[in-house]
XYZ file of N, CA, C and O in Angstrom:
708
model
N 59.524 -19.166 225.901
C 60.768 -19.914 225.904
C 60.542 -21.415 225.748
O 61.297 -22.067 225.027
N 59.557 -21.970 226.382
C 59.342 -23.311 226.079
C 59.034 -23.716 225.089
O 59.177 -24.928 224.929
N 58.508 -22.949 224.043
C 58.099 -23.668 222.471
C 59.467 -23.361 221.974
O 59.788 -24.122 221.061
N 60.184 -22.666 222.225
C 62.006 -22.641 221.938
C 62.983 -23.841 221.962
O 63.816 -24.332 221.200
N 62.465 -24.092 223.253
C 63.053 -25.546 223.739
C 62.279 -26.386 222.908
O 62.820 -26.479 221.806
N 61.538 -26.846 222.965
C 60.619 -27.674 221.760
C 61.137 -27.794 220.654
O 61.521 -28.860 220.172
N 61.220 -26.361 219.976
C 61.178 -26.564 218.659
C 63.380 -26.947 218.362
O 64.125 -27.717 217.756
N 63.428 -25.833 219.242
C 64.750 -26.702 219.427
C 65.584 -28.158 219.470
O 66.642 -28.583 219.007
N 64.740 -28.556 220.108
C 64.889 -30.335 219.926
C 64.626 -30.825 219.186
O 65.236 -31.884 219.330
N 64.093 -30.889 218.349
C 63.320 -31.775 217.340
C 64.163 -31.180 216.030
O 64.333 -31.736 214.945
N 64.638 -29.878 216.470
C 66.343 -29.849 214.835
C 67.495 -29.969 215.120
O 68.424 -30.089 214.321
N 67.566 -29.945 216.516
C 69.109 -30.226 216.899
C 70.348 -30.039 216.221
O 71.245 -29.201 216.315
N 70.071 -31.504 215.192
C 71.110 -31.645 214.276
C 70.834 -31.719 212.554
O 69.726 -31.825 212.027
N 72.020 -31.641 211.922
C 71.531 -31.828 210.806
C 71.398 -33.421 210.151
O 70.744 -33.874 209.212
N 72.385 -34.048 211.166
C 72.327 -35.820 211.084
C 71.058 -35.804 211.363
O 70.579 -36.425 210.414
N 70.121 -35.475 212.102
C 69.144 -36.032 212.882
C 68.571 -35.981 211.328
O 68.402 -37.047 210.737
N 68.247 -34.605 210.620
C 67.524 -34.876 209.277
C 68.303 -35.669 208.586
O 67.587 -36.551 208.114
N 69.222 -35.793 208.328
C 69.922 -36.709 207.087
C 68.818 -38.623 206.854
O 68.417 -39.288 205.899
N 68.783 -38.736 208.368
C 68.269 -39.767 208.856
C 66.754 -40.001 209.012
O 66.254 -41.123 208.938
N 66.136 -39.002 209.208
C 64.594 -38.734 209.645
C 64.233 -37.562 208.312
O 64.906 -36.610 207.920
N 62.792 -38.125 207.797
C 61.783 -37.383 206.927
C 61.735 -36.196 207.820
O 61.575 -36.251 209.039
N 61.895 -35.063 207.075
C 60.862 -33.510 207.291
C 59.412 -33.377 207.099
O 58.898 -34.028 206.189
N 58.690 -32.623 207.833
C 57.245 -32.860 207.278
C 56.967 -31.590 206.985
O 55.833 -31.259 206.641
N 58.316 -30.436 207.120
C 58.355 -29.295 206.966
C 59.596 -28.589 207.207
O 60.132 -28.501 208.312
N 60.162 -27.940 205.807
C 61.388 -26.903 205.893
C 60.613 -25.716 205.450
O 59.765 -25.489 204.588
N 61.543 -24.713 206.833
C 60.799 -23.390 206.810
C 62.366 -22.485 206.091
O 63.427 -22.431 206.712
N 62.166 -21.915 204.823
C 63.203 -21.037 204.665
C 63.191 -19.242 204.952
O 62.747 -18.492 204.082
N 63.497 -18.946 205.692
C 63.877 -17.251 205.704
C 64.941 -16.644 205.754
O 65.620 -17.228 206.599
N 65.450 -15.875 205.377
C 66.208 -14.487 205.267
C 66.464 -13.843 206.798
O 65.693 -13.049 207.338
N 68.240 -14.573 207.630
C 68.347 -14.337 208.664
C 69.987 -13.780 208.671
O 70.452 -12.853 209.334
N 70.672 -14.664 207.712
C 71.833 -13.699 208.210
C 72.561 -11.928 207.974
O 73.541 -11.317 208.401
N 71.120 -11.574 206.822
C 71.789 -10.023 206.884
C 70.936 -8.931 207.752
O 70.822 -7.710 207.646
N 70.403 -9.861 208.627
C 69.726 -8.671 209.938
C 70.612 -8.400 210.686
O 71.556 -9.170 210.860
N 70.502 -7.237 211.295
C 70.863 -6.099 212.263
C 70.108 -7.477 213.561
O 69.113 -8.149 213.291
N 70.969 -7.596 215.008
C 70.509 -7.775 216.148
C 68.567 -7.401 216.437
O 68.000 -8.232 217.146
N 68.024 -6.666 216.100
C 67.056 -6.462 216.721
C 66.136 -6.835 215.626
O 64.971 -7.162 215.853
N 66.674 -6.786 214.384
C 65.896 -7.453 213.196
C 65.311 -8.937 213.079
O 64.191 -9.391 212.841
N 66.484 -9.457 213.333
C 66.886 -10.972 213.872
C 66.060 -11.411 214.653
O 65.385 -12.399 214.363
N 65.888 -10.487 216.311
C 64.980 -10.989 216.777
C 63.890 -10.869 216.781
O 63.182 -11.514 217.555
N 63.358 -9.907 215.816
C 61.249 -9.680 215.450
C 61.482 -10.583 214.371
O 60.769 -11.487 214.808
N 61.936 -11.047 213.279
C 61.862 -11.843 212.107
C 62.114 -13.463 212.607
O 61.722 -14.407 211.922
N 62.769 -13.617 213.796
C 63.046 -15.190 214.397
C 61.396 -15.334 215.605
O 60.717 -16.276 216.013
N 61.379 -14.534 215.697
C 59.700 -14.430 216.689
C 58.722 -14.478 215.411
O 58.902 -15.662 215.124
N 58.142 -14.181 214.795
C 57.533 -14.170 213.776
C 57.616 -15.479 212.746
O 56.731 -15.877 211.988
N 58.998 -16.046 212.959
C 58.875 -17.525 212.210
C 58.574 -18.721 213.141
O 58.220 -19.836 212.757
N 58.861 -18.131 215.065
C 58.196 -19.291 215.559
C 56.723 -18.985 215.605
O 55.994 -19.932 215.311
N 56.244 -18.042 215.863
C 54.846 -17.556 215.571
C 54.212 -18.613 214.332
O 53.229 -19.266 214.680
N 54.705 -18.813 212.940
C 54.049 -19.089 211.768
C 54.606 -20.453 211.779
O 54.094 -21.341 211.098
N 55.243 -20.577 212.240
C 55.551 -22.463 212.858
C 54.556 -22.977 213.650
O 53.732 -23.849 213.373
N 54.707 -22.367 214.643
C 53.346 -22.846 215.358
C 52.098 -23.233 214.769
O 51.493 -24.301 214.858
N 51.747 -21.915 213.998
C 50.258 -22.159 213.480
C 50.335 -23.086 212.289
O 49.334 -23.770 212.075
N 51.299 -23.203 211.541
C 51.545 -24.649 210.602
C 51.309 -26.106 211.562
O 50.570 -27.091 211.574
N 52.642 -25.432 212.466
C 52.063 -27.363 213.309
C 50.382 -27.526 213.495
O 49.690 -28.448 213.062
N 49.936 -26.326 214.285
C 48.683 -26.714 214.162
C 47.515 -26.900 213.554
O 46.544 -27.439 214.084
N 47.569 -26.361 212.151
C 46.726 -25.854 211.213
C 46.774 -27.500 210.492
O 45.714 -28.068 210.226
N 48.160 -28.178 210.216
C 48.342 -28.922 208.961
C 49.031 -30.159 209.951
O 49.337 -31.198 209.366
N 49.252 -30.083 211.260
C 49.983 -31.483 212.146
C 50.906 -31.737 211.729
O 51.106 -32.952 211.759
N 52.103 -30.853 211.062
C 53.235 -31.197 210.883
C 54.118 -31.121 212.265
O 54.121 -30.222 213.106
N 54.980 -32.529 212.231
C 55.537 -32.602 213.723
C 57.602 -32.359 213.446
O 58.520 -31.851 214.090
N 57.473 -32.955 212.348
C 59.167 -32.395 212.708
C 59.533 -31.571 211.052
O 59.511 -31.920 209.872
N 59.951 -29.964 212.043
C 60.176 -28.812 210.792
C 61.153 -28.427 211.112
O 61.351 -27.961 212.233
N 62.148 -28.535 210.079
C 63.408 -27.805 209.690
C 63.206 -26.251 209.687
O 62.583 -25.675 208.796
N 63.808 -25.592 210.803
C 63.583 -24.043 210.459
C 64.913 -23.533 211.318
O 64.904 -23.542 212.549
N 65.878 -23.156 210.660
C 67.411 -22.966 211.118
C 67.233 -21.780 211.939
O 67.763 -21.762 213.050
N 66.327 -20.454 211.396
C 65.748 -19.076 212.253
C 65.458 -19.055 213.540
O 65.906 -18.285 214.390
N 64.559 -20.075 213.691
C 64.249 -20.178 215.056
C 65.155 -21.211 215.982
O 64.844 -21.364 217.163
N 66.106 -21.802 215.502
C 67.344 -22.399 217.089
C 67.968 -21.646 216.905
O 68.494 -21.384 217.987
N 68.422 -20.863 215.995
C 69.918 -19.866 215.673
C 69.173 -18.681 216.463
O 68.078 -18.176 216.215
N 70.217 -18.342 217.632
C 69.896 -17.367 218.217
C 70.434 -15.937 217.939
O 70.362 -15.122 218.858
N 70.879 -15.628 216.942
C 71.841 -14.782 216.271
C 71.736 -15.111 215.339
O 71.395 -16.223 214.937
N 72.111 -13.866 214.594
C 72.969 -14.508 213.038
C 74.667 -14.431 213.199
O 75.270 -14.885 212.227
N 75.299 -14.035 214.041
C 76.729 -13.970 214.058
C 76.923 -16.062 214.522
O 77.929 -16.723 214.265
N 75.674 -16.585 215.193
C 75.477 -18.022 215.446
C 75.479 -19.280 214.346
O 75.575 -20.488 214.564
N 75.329 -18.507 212.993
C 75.460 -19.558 211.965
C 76.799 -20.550 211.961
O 77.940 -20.365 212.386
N 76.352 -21.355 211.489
C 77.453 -22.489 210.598
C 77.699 -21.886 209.592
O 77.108 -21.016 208.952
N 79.198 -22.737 209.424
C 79.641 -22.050 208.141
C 79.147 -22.510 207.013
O 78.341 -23.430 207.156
N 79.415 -22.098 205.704
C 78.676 -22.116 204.811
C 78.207 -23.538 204.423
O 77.047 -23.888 204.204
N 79.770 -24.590 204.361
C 80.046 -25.264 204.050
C 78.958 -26.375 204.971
O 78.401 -27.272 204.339
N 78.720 -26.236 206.455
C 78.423 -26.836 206.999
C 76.857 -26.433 206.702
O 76.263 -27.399 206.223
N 76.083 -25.349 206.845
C 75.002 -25.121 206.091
C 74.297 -26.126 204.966
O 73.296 -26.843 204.979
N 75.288 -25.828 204.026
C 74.907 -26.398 203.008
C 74.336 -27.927 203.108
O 73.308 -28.433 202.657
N 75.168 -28.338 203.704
C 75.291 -29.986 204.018
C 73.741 -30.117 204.195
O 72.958 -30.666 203.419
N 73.385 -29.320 205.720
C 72.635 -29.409 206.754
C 71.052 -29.240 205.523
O 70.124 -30.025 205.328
N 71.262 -28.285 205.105
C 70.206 -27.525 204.311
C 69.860 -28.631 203.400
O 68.678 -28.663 203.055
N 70.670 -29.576 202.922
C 70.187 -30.162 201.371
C 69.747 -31.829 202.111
O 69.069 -32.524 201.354
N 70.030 -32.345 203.244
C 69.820 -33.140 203.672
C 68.396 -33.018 204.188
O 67.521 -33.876 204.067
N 68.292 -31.908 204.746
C 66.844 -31.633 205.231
C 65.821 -31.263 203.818
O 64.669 -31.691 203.738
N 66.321 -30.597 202.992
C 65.317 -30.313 201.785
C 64.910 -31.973 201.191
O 63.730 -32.280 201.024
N 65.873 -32.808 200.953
C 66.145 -34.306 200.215
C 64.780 -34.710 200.914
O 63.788 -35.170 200.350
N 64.952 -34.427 202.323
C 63.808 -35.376 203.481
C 62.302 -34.544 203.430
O 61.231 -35.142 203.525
N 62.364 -33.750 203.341
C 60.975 -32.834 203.546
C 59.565 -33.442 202.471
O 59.522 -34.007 201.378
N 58.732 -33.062 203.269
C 57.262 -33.190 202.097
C 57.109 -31.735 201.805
O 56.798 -31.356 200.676
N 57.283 -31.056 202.618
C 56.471 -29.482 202.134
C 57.548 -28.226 202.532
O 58.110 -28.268 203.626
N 57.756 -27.326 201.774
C 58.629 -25.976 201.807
C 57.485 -24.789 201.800
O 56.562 -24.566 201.016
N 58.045 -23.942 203.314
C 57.486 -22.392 203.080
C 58.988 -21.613 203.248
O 59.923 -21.705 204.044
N 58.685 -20.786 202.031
C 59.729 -19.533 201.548
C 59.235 -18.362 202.475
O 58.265 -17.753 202.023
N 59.725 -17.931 203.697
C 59.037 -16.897 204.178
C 60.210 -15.588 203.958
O 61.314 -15.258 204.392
N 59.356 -15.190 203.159
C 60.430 -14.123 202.419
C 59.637 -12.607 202.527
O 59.178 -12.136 201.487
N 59.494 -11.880 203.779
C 58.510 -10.833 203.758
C 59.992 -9.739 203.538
O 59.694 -8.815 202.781
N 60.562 -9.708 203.727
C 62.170 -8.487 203.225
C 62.607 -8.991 202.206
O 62.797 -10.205 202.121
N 62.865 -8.100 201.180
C 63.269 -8.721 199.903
C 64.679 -8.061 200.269
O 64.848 -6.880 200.573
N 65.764 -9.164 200.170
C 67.482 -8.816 201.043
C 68.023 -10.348 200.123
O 67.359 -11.334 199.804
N 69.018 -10.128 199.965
C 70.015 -11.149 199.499
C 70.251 -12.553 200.539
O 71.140 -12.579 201.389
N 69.538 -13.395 200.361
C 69.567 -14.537 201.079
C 69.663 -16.234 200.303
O 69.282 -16.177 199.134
N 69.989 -17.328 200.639
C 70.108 -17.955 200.739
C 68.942 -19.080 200.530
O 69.057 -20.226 200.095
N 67.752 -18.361 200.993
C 66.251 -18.965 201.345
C 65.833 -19.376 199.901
O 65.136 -20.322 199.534
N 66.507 -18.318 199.126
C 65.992 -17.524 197.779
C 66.958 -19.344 196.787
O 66.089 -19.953 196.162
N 68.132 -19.915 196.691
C 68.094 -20.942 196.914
C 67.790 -22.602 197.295
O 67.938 -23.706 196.772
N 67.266 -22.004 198.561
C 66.369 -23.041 198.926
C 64.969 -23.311 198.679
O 64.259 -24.260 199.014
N 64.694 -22.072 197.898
C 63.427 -22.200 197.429
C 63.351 -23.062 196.096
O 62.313 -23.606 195.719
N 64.623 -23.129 195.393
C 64.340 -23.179 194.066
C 65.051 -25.089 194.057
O 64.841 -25.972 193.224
N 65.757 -25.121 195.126
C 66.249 -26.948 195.258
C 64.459 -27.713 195.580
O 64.063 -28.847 195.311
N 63.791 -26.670 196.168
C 62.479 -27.146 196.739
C 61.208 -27.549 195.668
O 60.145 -28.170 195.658
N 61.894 -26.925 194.975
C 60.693 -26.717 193.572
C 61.419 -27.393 192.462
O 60.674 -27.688 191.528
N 62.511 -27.677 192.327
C 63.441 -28.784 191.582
C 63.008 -30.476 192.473
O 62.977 -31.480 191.761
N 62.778 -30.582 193.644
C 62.516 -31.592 194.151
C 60.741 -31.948 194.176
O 60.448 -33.114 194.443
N 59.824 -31.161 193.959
C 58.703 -31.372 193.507
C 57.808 -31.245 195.260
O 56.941 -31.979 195.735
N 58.455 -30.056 195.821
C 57.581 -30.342 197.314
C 56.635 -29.039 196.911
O 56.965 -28.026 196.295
N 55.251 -29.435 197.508
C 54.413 -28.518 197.909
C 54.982 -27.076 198.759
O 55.498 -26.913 199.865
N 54.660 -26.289 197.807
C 55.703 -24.823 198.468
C 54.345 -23.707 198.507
O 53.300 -23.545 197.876
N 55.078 -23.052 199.679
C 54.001 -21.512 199.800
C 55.092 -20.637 199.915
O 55.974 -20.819 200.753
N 55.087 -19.564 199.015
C 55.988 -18.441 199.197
C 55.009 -17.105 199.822
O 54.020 -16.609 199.282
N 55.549 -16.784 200.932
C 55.152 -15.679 201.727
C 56.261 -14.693 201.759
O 57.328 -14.766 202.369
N 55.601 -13.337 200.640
C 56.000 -11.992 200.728
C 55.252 -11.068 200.817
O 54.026 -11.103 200.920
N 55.942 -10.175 200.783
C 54.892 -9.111 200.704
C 54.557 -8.419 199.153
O 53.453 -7.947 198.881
N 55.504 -8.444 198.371
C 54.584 -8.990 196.897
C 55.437 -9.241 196.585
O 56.548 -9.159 197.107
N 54.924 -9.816 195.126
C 54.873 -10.897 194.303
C 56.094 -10.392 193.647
O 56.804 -11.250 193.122
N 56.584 -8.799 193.558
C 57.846 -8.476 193.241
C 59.009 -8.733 193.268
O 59.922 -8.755 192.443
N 58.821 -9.070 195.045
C 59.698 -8.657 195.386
C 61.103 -9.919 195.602
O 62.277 -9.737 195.926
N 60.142 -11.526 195.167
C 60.663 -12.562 194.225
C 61.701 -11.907 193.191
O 61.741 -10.783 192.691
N 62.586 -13.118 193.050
C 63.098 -12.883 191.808
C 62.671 -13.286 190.672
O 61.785 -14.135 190.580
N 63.289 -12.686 189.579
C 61.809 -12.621 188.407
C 61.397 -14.059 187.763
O 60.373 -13.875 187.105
N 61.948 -15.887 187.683
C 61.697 -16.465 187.391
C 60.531 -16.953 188.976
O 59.404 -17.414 188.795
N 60.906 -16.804 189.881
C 60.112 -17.190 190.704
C 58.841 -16.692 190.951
O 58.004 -17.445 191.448
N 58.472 -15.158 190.593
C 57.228 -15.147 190.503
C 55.945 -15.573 189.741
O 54.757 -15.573 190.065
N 56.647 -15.959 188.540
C 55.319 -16.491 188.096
C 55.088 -18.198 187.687
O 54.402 -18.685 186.788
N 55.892 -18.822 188.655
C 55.310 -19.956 188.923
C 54.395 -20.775 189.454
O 54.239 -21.970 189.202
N 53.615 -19.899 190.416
C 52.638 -20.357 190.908
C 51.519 -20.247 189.359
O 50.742 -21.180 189.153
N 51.563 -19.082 188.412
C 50.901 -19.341 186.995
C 51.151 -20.657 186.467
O 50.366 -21.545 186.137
N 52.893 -20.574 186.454
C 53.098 -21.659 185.544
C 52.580 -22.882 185.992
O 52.087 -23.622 185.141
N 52.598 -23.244 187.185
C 52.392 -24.816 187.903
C 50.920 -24.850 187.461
O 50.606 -25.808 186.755
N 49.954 -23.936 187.776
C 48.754 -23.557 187.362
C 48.306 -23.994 185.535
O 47.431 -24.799 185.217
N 48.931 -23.431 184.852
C 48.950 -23.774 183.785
C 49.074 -25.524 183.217
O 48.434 -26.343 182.558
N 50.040 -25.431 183.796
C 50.657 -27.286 183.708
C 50.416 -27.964 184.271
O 50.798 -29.083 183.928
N 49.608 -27.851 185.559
C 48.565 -29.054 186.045
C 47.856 -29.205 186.598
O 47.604 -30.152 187.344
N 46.987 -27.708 186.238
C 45.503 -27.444 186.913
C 45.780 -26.770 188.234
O 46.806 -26.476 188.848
N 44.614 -26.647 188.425
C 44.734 -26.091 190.201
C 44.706 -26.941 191.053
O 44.736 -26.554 192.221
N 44.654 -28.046 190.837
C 44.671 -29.139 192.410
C 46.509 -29.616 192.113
O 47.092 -30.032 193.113
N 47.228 -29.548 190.949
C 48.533 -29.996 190.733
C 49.176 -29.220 191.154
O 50.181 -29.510 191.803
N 48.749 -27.823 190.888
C 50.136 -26.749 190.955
C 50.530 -26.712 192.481
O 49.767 -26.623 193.443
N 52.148 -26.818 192.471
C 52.764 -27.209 193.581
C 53.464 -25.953 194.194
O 54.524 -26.292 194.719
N 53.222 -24.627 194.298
C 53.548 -23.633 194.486
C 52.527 -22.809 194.652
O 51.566 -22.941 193.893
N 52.506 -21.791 195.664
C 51.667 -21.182 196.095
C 52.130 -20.125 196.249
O 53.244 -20.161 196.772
N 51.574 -18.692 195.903
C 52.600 -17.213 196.586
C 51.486 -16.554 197.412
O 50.348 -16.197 197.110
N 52.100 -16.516 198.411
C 51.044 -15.598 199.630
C 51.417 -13.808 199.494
O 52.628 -13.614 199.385
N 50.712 -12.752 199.488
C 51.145 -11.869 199.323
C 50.415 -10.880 200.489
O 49.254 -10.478 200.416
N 51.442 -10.561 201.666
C 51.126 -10.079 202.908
C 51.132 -8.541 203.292
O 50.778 -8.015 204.347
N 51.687 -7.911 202.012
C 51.630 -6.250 202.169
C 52.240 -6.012 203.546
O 53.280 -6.572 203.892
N 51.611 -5.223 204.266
C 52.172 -4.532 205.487
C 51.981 -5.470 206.830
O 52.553 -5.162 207.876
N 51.269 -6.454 206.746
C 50.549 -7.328 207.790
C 52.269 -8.515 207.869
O 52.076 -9.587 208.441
N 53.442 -8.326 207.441
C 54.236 -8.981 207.353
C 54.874 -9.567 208.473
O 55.610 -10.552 208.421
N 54.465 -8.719 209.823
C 54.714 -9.153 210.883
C 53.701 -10.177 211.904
O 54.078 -10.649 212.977
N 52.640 -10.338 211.420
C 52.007 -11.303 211.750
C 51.164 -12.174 210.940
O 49.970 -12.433 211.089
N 52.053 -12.615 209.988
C 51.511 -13.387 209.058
C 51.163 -15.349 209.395
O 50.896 -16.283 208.640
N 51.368 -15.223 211.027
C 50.937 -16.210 210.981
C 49.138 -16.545 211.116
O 48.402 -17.513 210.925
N 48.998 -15.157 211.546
C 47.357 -14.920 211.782
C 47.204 -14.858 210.506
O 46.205 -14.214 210.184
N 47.871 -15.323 209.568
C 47.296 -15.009 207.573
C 47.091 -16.376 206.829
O 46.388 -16.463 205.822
N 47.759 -17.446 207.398
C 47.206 -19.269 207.142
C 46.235 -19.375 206.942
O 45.527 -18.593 207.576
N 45.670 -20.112 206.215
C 44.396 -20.419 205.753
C 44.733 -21.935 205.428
O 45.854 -22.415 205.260
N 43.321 -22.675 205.369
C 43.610 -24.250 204.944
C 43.837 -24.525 203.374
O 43.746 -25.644 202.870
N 44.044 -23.733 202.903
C 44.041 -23.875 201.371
C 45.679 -23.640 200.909
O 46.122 -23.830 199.776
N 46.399 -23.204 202.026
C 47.756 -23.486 201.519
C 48.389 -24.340 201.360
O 49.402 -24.397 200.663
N 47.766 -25.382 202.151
C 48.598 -27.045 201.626
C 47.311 -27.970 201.088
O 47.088 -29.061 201.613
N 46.600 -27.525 200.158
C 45.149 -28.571 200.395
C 45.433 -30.103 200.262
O 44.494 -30.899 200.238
N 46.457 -30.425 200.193
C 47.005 -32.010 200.151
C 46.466 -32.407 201.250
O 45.666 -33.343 201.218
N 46.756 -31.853 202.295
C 47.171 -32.429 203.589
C 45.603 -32.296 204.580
O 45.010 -31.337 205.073
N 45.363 -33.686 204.549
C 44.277 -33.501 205.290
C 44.777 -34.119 206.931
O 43.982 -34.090 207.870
């Protein structure tokens, strides 16, 4: 509960980002879970938060999954939106944690993220299960500006989807020393 409270504070609001740099927006796929879905997929993104803060010292991350204690708890769309594009505008780095391939929103925020030029890691469980321009960008970025340029990364977690924070490695953001 206390890394709840933590991480809780530091997103509060969406003014707070409008105003303050991100050093990390986390996007996932939360409002078409079932109650008990919600809560193994919101445990699992503070899980892979954690090990980002510690892996890479990012101190303030946008991740709406983990304060929203529900999904019946969202803002409305309208207010979302706001919240979402103010925090993407501010961010250095985007993870797409997309291990259920389900109609979401994230799927969006992935692509304002990669229109804005941030260092992105997409975590699924494959490479499928993207929609079809998004999977092969981590080629394309590859193609167009080598391997130290390309600004997209796809992690591919198979069945291990529930503890993919034990799956980080330092090579997902190699910017960031």
């Amino acid at each position: 509960m206390a890394a709840n409270a933590a991480l809780k504070m530091e997103h509060d609001t969406g003014a707070f980002f409008a105003e303050q740099a991100v050093d990390l927006f986390v996007a996932s796929p939360m409002s078409p879970y079932s109650d008990a879905e919600y809560a193994a997929s919101r445990e699992s993104l503070i899980a892979l938060v954690a090990e980002l803060k510690r892996r890479f010292g990012f101190e303030k991350v946008f991740c709406p999954g983990i304060v929203v204690s529900s999904a019946a708890s969202f803002a409305t769309s309208y207010d979302s939106v706001a919240e979402d594009l103010a925090a993407l505008r501010s961010a250095s780095h985007f993870v797409l944690h997309y291990v259920n391939a389900v109609k979401s929103s994230a799927i969006f925020e992935a692509g304002i993220a990669y229109q804005l030029g941030l260092p992105s890691v997409y975590i699924v469980r494959k490479r499928a299960d993207l929609p079809y321009l998004l999977r092969e960008l981590e080629q394309f970025e590859h193609t167009q500006n080598g391997p130290v340029g390309a600004r997209v990364r796809i992690v591919e977690v198979g069945d291990a989807a529930g503890s993919v924070s034990a799956l980080v490695t330092d090579d997902w953001f190699p910017a960031i020393t």
